[in-house]
PDB file of C-alpha atoms in Angstrom:
ATOM      1  CA  MET A   1      -1.670 -20.855   3.653  1.00 53.00           C
ATOM      2  CA  ARG A   2      -2.044 -19.747   0.042  1.00 48.00           C
ATOM      3  CA  PHE A   3      -1.002 -22.313  -2.584  1.00 46.00           C
ATOM      4  CA  LEU A   4       0.409 -20.992  -5.831  1.00 42.00           C
ATOM      5  CA  ALA A   5      -0.931 -22.781  -8.922  1.00 38.00           C
ATOM      6  CA  VAL A   6       1.019 -20.711 -11.431  1.00 43.00           C
ATOM      7  CA  ALA A   7       3.609 -21.267 -14.136  1.00 38.00           C
ATOM      8  CA  LEU A   8       7.257 -21.179 -13.288  1.00 42.00           C
ATOM      9  CA  GLY A   9       7.813 -17.971 -15.224  1.00 41.00           C
ATOM     10  CA  SER A  10      10.597 -16.763 -17.395  1.00 40.00           C
ATOM     11  CA  ALA A  11      13.257 -18.910 -15.693  1.00 41.00           C
ATOM     12  CA  LEU A  12      11.592 -21.961 -17.238  1.00 39.00           C
ATOM     13  CA  VAL A  13      10.158 -20.490 -20.419  1.00 38.00           C
ATOM     14  CA  PHE A  14      13.516 -19.681 -21.991  1.00 41.00           C
ATOM     15  CA  ALA A  15      15.465 -22.765 -20.899  1.00 47.00           C
ATOM     16  CA  VAL A  16      15.965 -26.004 -22.792  1.00 45.00           C
ATOM     17  CA  GLY A  17      13.331 -28.515 -21.747  1.00 67.00           C
ATOM     18  CA  ALA A  18      11.205 -25.839 -20.132  1.00 78.00           C
ATOM     19  CA  ASP A  19       7.927 -27.357 -21.291  1.00 82.00           C
ATOM     20  CA  ALA A  20       8.713 -30.646 -19.570  1.00 85.00           C
ATOM     21  CA  GLN A  21       9.645 -28.855 -16.332  1.00 90.00           C
ATOM     22  CA  GLU A  22       6.508 -26.734 -16.406  1.00 90.00           C
ATOM     23  CA  GLU A  23       4.442 -29.885 -16.882  1.00 93.00           C
ATOM     24  CA  LEU A  24       6.159 -31.377 -13.840  1.00 94.00           C
ATOM     25  CA  PHE A  25       5.277 -28.214 -11.917  1.00 96.00           C
ATOM     26  CA  VAL A  26       1.622 -28.568 -12.892  1.00 95.00           C
ATOM     27  CA  GLN A  27       1.688 -32.235 -11.908  1.00 96.00           C
ATOM     28  CA  GLY A  28       3.189 -31.327  -8.569  1.00 97.00           C
ATOM     29  CA  ASN A  29       0.398 -28.812  -7.990  1.00 97.00           C
ATOM     30  CA  ARG A  30      -2.213 -31.457  -8.790  1.00 97.00           C
ATOM     31  CA  HIS A  31      -0.643 -33.940  -6.368  1.00 97.00           C
ATOM     32  CA  TYR A  32      -0.620 -31.233  -3.678  1.00 97.00           C
ATOM     33  CA  GLN A  33      -4.260 -30.353  -4.223  1.00 97.00           C
ATOM     34  CA  VAL A  34      -5.390 -33.962  -3.733  1.00 97.00           C
ATOM     35  CA  GLY A  35      -3.220 -34.372  -0.639  1.00 96.00           C
ATOM     36  CA  ASP A  36      -0.447 -36.514  -2.132  1.00 98.00           C
ATOM     37  CA  PHE A  37       2.340 -34.391  -0.700  1.00 98.00           C
ATOM     38  CA  ALA A  38       5.099 -36.984  -1.212  1.00 97.00           C
ATOM     39  CA  ALA A  39       4.380 -37.052  -4.957  1.00 98.00           C
ATOM     40  CA  ALA A  40       4.232 -33.247  -5.040  1.00 98.00           C
ATOM     41  CA  ILE A  41       7.645 -33.042  -3.338  1.00 98.00           C
ATOM     42  CA  GLU A  42       9.087 -35.556  -5.793  1.00 97.00           C
ATOM     43  CA  ALA A  43       7.870 -33.505  -8.762  1.00 97.00           C
ATOM     44  CA  TYR A  44       9.178 -30.202  -7.386  1.00 97.00           C
ATOM     45  CA  GLU A  45      12.537 -31.698  -6.372  1.00 97.00           C
ATOM     46  CA  THR A  46      12.927 -33.212  -9.860  1.00 96.00           C
ATOM     47  CA  ILE A  47      12.607 -29.731 -11.321  1.00 96.00           C
ATOM     48  CA  LEU A  48      15.212 -28.369  -8.917  1.00 95.00           C
ATOM     49  CA  SER A  49      17.616 -31.222  -9.627  1.00 94.00           C
ATOM     50  CA  ALA A  50      17.367 -30.353 -13.348  1.00 92.00           C
ATOM     51  CA  GLY A  51      18.669 -26.875 -12.558  1.00 91.00           C
ATOM     52  CA  TYR A  52      15.421 -24.927 -12.711  1.00 92.00           C
ATOM     53  CA  GLN A  53      14.502 -22.609  -9.869  1.00 91.00           C
ATOM     54  CA  SER A  54      11.916 -19.956  -9.102  1.00 93.00           C
ATOM     55  CA  ALA A  55      10.316 -18.354  -6.068  1.00 94.00           C
ATOM     56  CA  PRO A  56       6.874 -19.950  -6.731  1.00 95.00           C
ATOM     57  CA  LEU A  57       8.451 -23.393  -7.131  1.00 97.00           C
ATOM     58  CA  LEU A  58      10.298 -23.126  -3.823  1.00 98.00           C
ATOM     59  CA  TYR A  59       7.223 -21.683  -2.125  1.00 98.00           C
ATOM     60  CA  ASN A  60       5.099 -24.629  -3.220  1.00 98.00           C
ATOM     61  CA  LEU A  61       7.830 -27.076  -2.237  1.00 98.00           C
ATOM     62  CA  GLY A  62       7.888 -25.518   1.229  1.00 98.00           C
ATOM     63  CA  ASN A  63       4.121 -25.907   1.490  1.00 98.00           C
ATOM     64  CA  ALA A  64       4.362 -29.582   0.518  1.00 98.00           C
ATOM     65  CA  TYR A  65       7.111 -30.261   3.041  1.00 98.00           C
ATOM     66  CA  PHE A  66       5.118 -28.455   5.732  1.00 98.00           C
ATOM     67  CA  LYS A  67       2.001 -30.519   5.003  1.00 97.00           C
ATOM     68  CA  SER A  68       4.091 -33.704   5.157  1.00 97.00           C
ATOM     69  CA  GLY A  69       5.425 -32.736   8.617  1.00 96.00           C
ATOM     70  CA  ASP A  70       8.993 -31.888   7.560  1.00 97.00           C
ATOM     71  CA  LEU A  71       9.353 -28.499   9.271  1.00 97.00           C
ATOM     72  CA  GLY A  72      13.081 -28.111   8.620  1.00 97.00           C
ATOM     73  CA  ARG A  73      12.871 -28.540   4.855  1.00 98.00           C
ATOM     74  CA  ALA A  74       9.714 -26.406   4.730  1.00 98.00           C
ATOM     75  CA  ILE A  75      11.574 -23.519   6.358  1.00 98.00           C
ATOM     76  CA  LEU A  76      14.586 -24.116   4.113  1.00 98.00           C
ATOM     77  CA  SER A  77      12.444 -23.971   0.964  1.00 98.00           C
ATOM     78  CA  TRP A  78      10.613 -20.842   2.081  1.00 98.00           C
ATOM     79  CA  GLU A  79      13.919 -19.156   2.966  1.00 96.00           C
ATOM     80  CA  ARG A  80      15.211 -19.940  -0.507  1.00 96.00           C
ATOM     81  CA  SER A  81      11.998 -18.566  -1.984  1.00 96.00           C
ATOM     82  CA  ARG A  82      12.385 -15.389   0.072  1.00 92.00           C
ATOM     83  CA  ALA A  83      15.948 -15.008  -1.220  1.00 88.00           C
ATOM     84  CA  LEU A  84      14.554 -14.836  -4.758  1.00 87.00           C
ATOM     85  CA  SER A  85      11.506 -12.747  -3.891  1.00 86.00           C
ATOM     86  CA  PRO A  86      12.157 -10.841  -0.652  1.00 82.00           C
ATOM     87  CA  SER A  87       8.866  -8.901  -0.629  1.00 78.00           C
ATOM     88  CA  ASP A  88       6.425 -11.833  -0.920  1.00 90.00           C
ATOM     89  CA  PRO A  89       4.038 -11.461   2.035  1.00 94.00           C
ATOM     90  CA  ASP A  90       2.865 -15.081   1.799  1.00 96.00           C
ATOM     91  CA  VAL A  91       6.387 -16.398   2.251  1.00 96.00           C
ATOM     92  CA  GLU A  92       6.840 -14.084   5.232  1.00 95.00           C
ATOM     93  CA  ALA A  93       3.574 -15.279   6.758  1.00 97.00           C
ATOM     94  CA  ASN A  94       4.550 -18.923   6.359  1.00 97.00           C
ATOM     95  CA  LEU A  95       7.976 -18.349   7.873  1.00 97.00           C
ATOM     96  CA  THR A  96       6.397 -16.554  10.835  1.00 95.00           C
ATOM     97  CA  LEU A  97       4.056 -19.488  11.360  1.00 96.00           C
ATOM     98  CA  ALA A  98       6.882 -22.005  11.044  1.00 95.00           C
ATOM     99  CA  SER A  99       9.063 -20.077  13.488  1.00 93.00           C
ATOM    100  CA  SER A 100       6.321 -20.335  16.113  1.00 93.00           C
ATOM    101  CA  LEU A 101       6.494 -24.122  15.758  1.00 95.00           C
ATOM    102  CA  THR A 102      10.252 -24.567  16.216  1.00 95.00           C
ATOM    103  CA  VAL A 103      11.663 -25.763  19.532  1.00 94.00           C
ATOM    104  CA  ASP A 104      14.492 -23.255  19.897  1.00 92.00           C
ATOM    105  CA  ASP A 105      13.527 -19.766  21.043  1.00 87.00           C
ATOM    106  CA  VAL A 106      16.558 -17.875  19.719  1.00 86.00           C
ATOM    107  CA  GLN A 107      16.517 -14.179  20.511  1.00 83.00           C
ATOM    108  CA  PRO A 108      18.685 -12.479  17.871  1.00 82.00           C
ATOM    109  CA  LEU A 109      21.258  -9.936  18.937  1.00 75.00           C
ATOM    110  CA  PRO A 110      20.449  -6.352  17.903  1.00 77.00           C
ATOM    111  CA  ARG A 111      21.999  -5.210  14.618  1.00 71.00           C
ATOM    112  CA  PHE A 112      23.587  -1.835  14.022  1.00 70.00           C
ATOM    113  CA  TRP A 113      20.853   0.292  12.426  1.00 71.00           C
ATOM    114  CA  LEU A 114      22.921   1.173   9.354  1.00 74.00           C
ATOM    115  CA  VAL A 115      23.525  -2.493   8.559  1.00 67.00           C
ATOM    116  CA  SER A 116      19.768  -3.160   8.846  1.00 73.00           C
ATOM    117  CA  VAL A 117      18.958  -0.245   6.516  1.00 80.00           C
ATOM    118  CA  ILE A 118      21.472  -1.399   3.903  1.00 73.00           C
ATOM    119  CA  ALA A 119      20.204  -4.989   4.054  1.00 74.00           C
ATOM    120  CA  TRP A 120      16.612  -3.746   3.718  1.00 78.00           C
ATOM    121  CA  TRP A 121      17.480  -1.639   0.688  1.00 78.00           C
ATOM    122  CA  VAL A 122      19.483  -4.341  -1.084  1.00 75.00           C
ATOM    123  CA  ASP A 123      16.647  -6.881  -0.680  1.00 76.00           C
ATOM    124  CA  LEU A 124      13.792  -4.450  -1.303  1.00 79.00           C
ATOM    125  CA  LEU A 125      13.054  -5.431  -4.901  1.00 80.00           C
ATOM    126  CA  PRO A 126      12.805  -8.950  -6.331  1.00 77.00           C
ATOM    127  CA  GLN A 127      15.809  -9.710  -8.505  1.00 78.00           C
ATOM    128  CA  PRO A 128      13.940  -9.706 -11.887  1.00 82.00           C
ATOM    129  CA  VAL A 129      12.365  -6.332 -11.024  1.00 87.00           C
ATOM    130  CA  LEU A 130      15.759  -4.926 -10.003  1.00 88.00           C
ATOM    131  CA  ILE A 131      17.387  -6.127 -13.245  1.00 91.00           C
ATOM    132  CA  GLY A 132      14.552  -4.625 -15.287  1.00 92.00           C
ATOM    133  CA  SER A 133      14.767  -1.328 -13.422  1.00 93.00           C
ATOM    134  CA  VAL A 134      18.506  -1.041 -14.012  1.00 94.00           C
ATOM    135  CA  SER A 135      18.007  -1.801 -17.711  1.00 94.00           C
ATOM    136  CA  VAL A 136      15.309   0.865 -18.056  1.00 95.00           C
ATOM    137  CA  ALA A 137      17.490   3.361 -16.205  1.00 95.00           C
ATOM    138  CA  TRP A 138      20.396   2.676 -18.583  1.00 95.00           C
ATOM    139  CA  LEU A 139      18.172   3.170 -21.631  1.00 95.00           C
ATOM    140  CA  SER A 140      16.769   6.390 -20.169  1.00 96.00           C
ATOM    141  CA  LEU A 141      20.305   7.617 -19.485  1.00 96.00           C
ATOM    142  CA  ALA A 142      21.382   6.881 -23.049  1.00 96.00           C
ATOM    143  CA  GLY A 143      18.234   8.512 -24.428  1.00 95.00           C
ATOM    144  CA  GLY A 144      18.620  11.610 -22.294  1.00 94.00           C
ATOM    145  CA  LEU A 145      22.248  12.038 -23.357  1.00 95.00           C
ATOM    146  CA  ALA A 146      21.323  11.593 -27.015  1.00 95.00           C
ATOM    147  CA  VAL A 147      18.609  14.257 -26.759  1.00 94.00           C
ATOM    148  CA  TRP A 148      20.997  16.625 -24.964  1.00 93.00           C
ATOM    149  CA  ILE A 149      23.643  16.168 -27.692  1.00 93.00           C
ATOM    150  CA  VAL A 150      21.559  16.363 -30.873  1.00 92.00           C
ATOM    151  CA  ALA A 151      18.633  18.643 -29.938  1.00 89.00           C
ATOM    152  CA  TYR A 152      18.674  22.197 -31.274  1.00 87.00           C
ATOM    153  CA  ARG A 153      16.117  23.812 -28.996  1.00 90.00           C
ATOM    154  CA  SER A 154      17.434  24.766 -25.586  1.00 91.00           C
ATOM    155  CA  TRP A 155      14.389  23.552 -23.678  1.00 92.00           C
ATOM    156  CA  ILE A 156      14.624  20.114 -25.302  1.00 93.00           C
ATOM    157  CA  ARG A 157      18.332  19.917 -24.490  1.00 93.00           C
ATOM    158  CA  SER A 158      17.531  20.928 -20.908  1.00 94.00           C
ATOM    159  CA  LEU A 159      14.891  18.208 -20.691  1.00 95.00           C
ATOM    160  CA  GLY A 160      17.358  15.641 -22.033  1.00 94.00           C
ATOM    161  CA  ALA A 161      19.954  16.709 -19.457  1.00 95.00           C
ATOM    162  CA  ARG A 162      17.450  16.359 -16.625  1.00 95.00           C
ATOM    163  CA  ILE A 163      16.422  12.902 -17.828  1.00 96.00           C
ATOM    164  CA  ALA A 164      20.091  11.900 -18.094  1.00 95.00           C
ATOM    165  CA  ILE A 165      20.874  13.155 -14.574  1.00 96.00           C
ATOM    166  CA  ALA A 166      17.857  11.427 -12.997  1.00 96.00           C
ATOM    167  CA  SER A 167      18.567   8.217 -14.896  1.00 96.00           C
ATOM    168  CA  GLY A 168      22.249   8.371 -13.930  1.00 95.00           C
ATOM    169  CA  ILE A 169      21.325   8.578 -10.279  1.00 96.00           C
ATOM    170  CA  ALA A 170      18.947   5.623 -10.698  1.00 94.00           C
ATOM    171  CA  VAL A 171      21.659   3.602 -12.440  1.00 94.00           C
ATOM    172  CA  LEU A 172      24.110   4.411  -9.658  1.00 94.00           C
ATOM    173  CA  VAL A 173      21.728   3.522  -6.807  1.00 91.00           C
ATOM    174  CA  LEU A 174      19.960   0.520  -8.327  1.00 92.00           C
ATOM    175  CA  GLY A 175      23.070  -0.701 -10.103  1.00 91.00           C
ATOM    176  CA  ASN A 176      25.022  -0.813  -6.868  1.00 89.00           C
ATOM    177  CA  SER A 177      22.221  -2.789  -5.219  1.00 86.00           C
ATOM    178  CA  LEU A 178      22.233  -5.250  -8.098  1.00 86.00           C
ATOM    179  CA  LEU A 179      26.020  -5.528  -7.958  1.00 85.00           C
ATOM    180  CA  VAL A 180      25.991  -6.208  -4.229  1.00 80.00           C
ATOM    181  CA  ARG A 181      23.326  -8.858  -4.654  1.00 77.00           C
ATOM    182  CA  GLU A 182      24.896 -10.562  -7.690  1.00 77.00           C
ATOM    183  CA  LEU A 183      28.404 -10.649  -6.219  1.00 72.00           C
ATOM    184  CA  GLU A 184      27.017 -11.463  -2.750  1.00 66.00           C
ATOM    185  CA  ILE A 185      29.212  -8.734  -1.273  1.00 66.00           C
ATOM    186  CA  GLY A 186      29.164  -8.917   2.512  1.00 60.00           C
ATOM    187  CA  SER A 187      26.877 -11.941   2.427  1.00 68.00           C
ATOM    188  CA  VAL A 188      27.300 -14.902   4.745  1.00 81.00           C
ATOM    189  CA  GLU A 189      26.451 -18.561   4.298  1.00 91.00           C
ATOM    190  CA  ARG A 190      23.155 -19.221   6.033  1.00 95.00           C
ATOM    191  CA  GLY A 191      21.441 -22.510   6.680  1.00 97.00           C
ATOM    192  CA  VAL A 192      18.613 -24.343   8.420  1.00 98.00           C
ATOM    193  CA  ILE A 193      18.947 -27.306  10.778  1.00 98.00           C
ATOM    194  CA  LEU A 194      17.194 -30.285   9.153  1.00 97.00           C
ATOM    195  CA  SER A 195      17.695 -32.986  11.804  1.00 96.00           C
ATOM    196  CA  ALA A 196      15.270 -33.318  14.701  1.00 96.00           C
ATOM    197  CA  VAL A 197      18.002 -32.743  17.345  1.00 97.00           C
ATOM    198  CA  VAL A 198      21.661 -31.879  16.819  1.00 97.00           C
ATOM    199  CA  GLN A 199      24.387 -31.825  19.463  1.00 97.00           C
ATOM    200  CA  VAL A 200      26.487 -28.676  19.112  1.00 97.00           C
ATOM    201  CA  ARG A 201      30.062 -29.313  20.186  1.00 98.00           C
ATOM    202  CA  SER A 202      33.033 -27.123  21.079  1.00 97.00           C
ATOM    203  CA  ALA A 203      35.225 -28.829  18.474  1.00 96.00           C
ATOM    204  CA  PRO A 204      34.679 -30.739  15.212  1.00 96.00           C
ATOM    205  CA  ALA A 205      34.632 -34.186  16.805  1.00 95.00           C
ATOM    206  CA  ALA A 206      32.027 -36.839  17.653  1.00 93.00           C
ATOM    207  CA  ASP A 207      32.692 -36.675  21.365  1.00 95.00           C
ATOM    208  CA  ASP A 208      29.698 -36.238  23.677  1.00 93.00           C
ATOM    209  CA  ASN A 209      31.972 -34.672  26.306  1.00 95.00           C
ATOM    210  CA  LEU A 210      32.390 -31.698  23.960  1.00 96.00           C
ATOM    211  CA  THR A 211      28.640 -30.987  23.769  1.00 97.00           C
ATOM    212  CA  LEU A 212      27.775 -27.375  24.514  1.00 97.00           C
ATOM    213  CA  PHE A 213      24.058 -27.298  23.762  1.00 96.00           C
ATOM    214  CA  GLU A 214      21.426 -28.656  21.376  1.00 96.00           C
ATOM    215  CA  VAL A 215      19.688 -27.173  18.380  1.00 97.00           C
ATOM    216  CA  HIS A 216      16.527 -28.493  16.798  1.00 97.00           C
ATOM    217  CA  GLU A 217      14.877 -28.802  13.427  1.00 97.00           C
ATOM    218  CA  GLY A 218      14.116 -25.485  11.776  1.00 96.00           C
ATOM    219  CA  ALA A 219      16.687 -23.365  13.599  1.00 96.00           C
ATOM    220  CA  ARG A 220      18.368 -20.786  11.371  1.00 96.00           C
ATOM    221  CA  VAL A 221      22.126 -20.626  11.614  1.00 96.00           C
ATOM    222  CA  ARG A 222      25.113 -18.862  10.082  1.00 95.00           C
ATOM    223  CA  VAL A 223      27.873 -21.128   8.798  1.00 96.00           C
ATOM    224  CA  ASP A 224      31.254 -19.579   9.536  1.00 93.00           C
ATOM    225  CA  GLN A 225      33.668 -22.280   8.442  1.00 94.00           C
ATOM    226  CA  ARG A 226      33.975 -25.962   7.532  1.00 95.00           C
ATOM    227  CA  THR A 227      36.409 -28.672   8.503  1.00 95.00           C
ATOM    228  CA  GLY A 228      35.911 -32.002   6.774  1.00 93.00           C
ATOM    229  CA  ALA A 229      32.411 -33.257   7.593  1.00 96.00           C
ATOM    230  CA  TRP A 230      31.889 -30.556  10.247  1.00 97.00           C
ATOM    231  CA  ALA A 231      30.602 -26.996  10.099  1.00 97.00           C
ATOM    232  CA  GLU A 232      30.951 -24.227  12.643  1.00 97.00           C
ATOM    233  CA  ILE A 233      27.592 -22.502  13.168  1.00 97.00           C
ATOM    234  CA  VAL A 234      26.538 -19.291  14.866  1.00 96.00           C
ATOM    235  CA  LEU A 235      22.992 -18.799  16.156  1.00 96.00           C
ATOM    236  CA  GLY A 236      21.211 -15.473  16.153  1.00 92.00           C
ATOM    237  CA  ASP A 237      21.863 -15.070  19.879  1.00 92.00           C
ATOM    238  CA  GLY A 238      25.620 -15.449  19.382  1.00 92.00           C
ATOM    239  CA  LYS A 239      26.060 -19.079  20.477  1.00 95.00           C
ATOM    240  CA  VAL A 240      28.806 -20.838  18.511  1.00 96.00           C
ATOM    241  CA  GLY A 241      29.676 -24.489  18.000  1.00 97.00           C
ATOM    242  CA  TRP A 242      30.318 -27.353  15.592  1.00 98.00           C
ATOM    243  CA  VAL A 243      27.755 -29.704  14.021  1.00 98.00           C
ATOM    244  CA  PRO A 244      27.894 -32.354  11.312  1.00 97.00           C
ATOM    245  CA  ALA A 245      27.593 -30.490   7.982  1.00 97.00           C
ATOM    246  CA  GLU A 246      25.024 -33.018   6.751  1.00 97.00           C
ATOM    247  CA  THR A 247      22.522 -31.759   9.339  1.00 97.00           C
ATOM    248  CA  ILE A 248      22.359 -28.315   7.695  1.00 97.00           C
ATOM    249  CA  GLY A 249      20.499 -27.274   4.559  1.00 97.00           C
ATOM    250  CA  ILE A 250      22.163 -24.254   2.966  1.00 96.00           C
ATOM    251  CA  ILE A 251      19.865 -21.405   1.972  1.00 92.00           C
TER     252      ILE A 251
END
């Protein structure tokens, strides 16, 4: 697996106390490189607890958890990294490897092709790139309209109109993707099982007679609802049941 020894990026640079958090990130990388994975995890988690987050940070945290033998938290960290940077091939490779090591062989139900296409499009670009693209499209739209309004020559006005139309389409398409992602429209709460073995029950109660099946560390689940200390989960193959909420790490 590749190990990222890079700065946290703009999310840390512009925040109060960013220098201290970046130094913690560097320290965590050093601990990782010498094999002190517990110290690396402590450094990375300290950054997260301070409210700082980035795809590289979560990627490295996942690597450290994986090296320390905590498969559930490794998968959780990589899933969170993928949520921030969906197109990172190294995150995908690590998740594929981790999936091959989980106990549960969950065969996901087929998704309607249109839903898959929409999900692919919404997650195609990393969030910073998407925000930058929408900003550039807005500026191009404003510039094209200004040229179309003030230019005297017909060919320049025509060029401005074309730029405005193309930019308007880009704003519409990319802007909608950004809106869907920011407002989490149609999104569901997803999580990862962190405990070694969890009894899935037919009702939110600690009664072994209600046990339906077991799930194991690293299994991805959808969280449909919560009742007190219990959460109703749905596996990719459609199985449904209740587990203690504390056994799930939310992506």
